[in-house]
Amino acid sequence: MAEEIQEAVQIIRTAYDGIDIAMKIGGGALEQAKKNTGFSACCPGA
């Protein structure tokens, strides 16, 4: 039983790490897109 729980926790950690990496990449891409389009200059606080 404990082995199955440890395996489930490892799967959840791996999935979380993947989501974390994807969010960082996506966030960086959005920031670059805002800079390239000048979106932040036309919309203060964006």
mmCIF file of C-alpha atoms in Angstrom:
data_model
loop_
_atom_site.group_PDB
_atom_site.id
_atom_site.type_symbol
_atom_site.label_atom_id
_atom_site.label_comp_id
_atom_site.label_asym_id
_atom_site.label_seq_id
_atom_site.Cartn_x
_atom_site.Cartn_y
_atom_site.Cartn_z
ATOM 1 C CA MET A 1 0.000 0.000 0.000
ATOM 2 C CA ALA A 2 2.752 2.472 0.909
ATOM 3 C CA GLU A 3 4.575 1.693 -2.325
ATOM 4 C CA GLU A 4 1.498 2.573 -4.379
ATOM 5 C CA ILE A 5 1.117 5.856 -2.498
ATOM 6 C CA GLN A 6 4.767 6.737 -3.108
ATOM 7 C CA GLU A 7 4.335 5.962 -6.806
ATOM 8 C CA ALA A 8 1.218 8.168 -6.984
ATOM 9 C CA VAL A 9 3.032 11.020 -5.244
ATOM 10 C CA GLN A 10 5.919 10.720 -7.709
ATOM 11 C CA ILE A 11 3.505 10.891 -10.650
ATOM 12 C CA ILE A 12 1.850 13.994 -9.190
ATOM 13 C CA ARG A 13 5.230 15.674 -8.625
ATOM 14 C CA THR A 14 6.302 14.929 -12.187
ATOM 15 C CA ALA A 15 3.036 16.321 -13.564
ATOM 16 C CA TYR A 16 3.366 19.449 -11.403
ATOM 17 C CA ASP A 17 6.931 20.025 -12.588
ATOM 18 C CA GLY A 18 5.764 19.754 -16.193
ATOM 19 C CA ILE A 19 2.975 22.262 -15.611
ATOM 20 C CA ASP A 20 5.382 24.612 -13.816
ATOM 21 C CA ILE A 21 7.823 24.528 -16.733
ATOM 22 C CA ALA A 22 5.029 25.080 -19.260
ATOM 23 C CA MET A 23 3.716 28.071 -17.300
ATOM 24 C CA LYS A 24 7.184 29.635 -17.144
ATOM 25 C CA ILE A 25 7.698 29.176 -20.885
ATOM 26 C CA GLY A 26 4.223 30.462 -21.678
ATOM 27 C CA GLY A 27 4.631 33.457 -19.388
ATOM 28 C CA GLY A 28 7.910 34.366 -21.011
ATOM 29 C CA ALA A 29 6.373 34.099 -24.464
ATOM 30 C CA LEU A 30 3.476 36.353 -23.458
ATOM 31 C CA GLU A 31 5.826 38.967 -22.030
ATOM 32 C CA GLN A 32 7.863 38.939 -25.234
ATOM 33 C CA ALA A 33 4.710 39.241 -27.345
ATOM 34 C CA LYS A 34 3.583 42.233 -25.283
ATOM 35 C CA LYS A 35 6.972 43.885 -25.783
ATOM 36 C CA ASN A 36 6.971 43.191 -29.522
ATOM 37 C CA THR A 37 3.478 44.547 -30.081
ATOM 38 C CA GLY A 38 3.787 47.517 -27.738
ATOM 39 C CA PHE A 39 0.665 46.314 -25.958
ATOM 40 C CA SER A 40 1.877 47.408 -22.532
ATOM 41 C CA ALA A 41 2.548 50.951 -23.820
ATOM 42 C CA CYS A 42 -1.037 51.451 -24.951
ATOM 43 C CA CYS A 43 -2.618 49.836 -21.917
ATOM 44 C CA PRO A 44 -1.085 50.918 -18.602
ATOM 45 C CA GLY A 45 -1.141 48.198 -15.994
ATOM 46 C CA ALA A 46 -1.285 45.390 -18.534
#
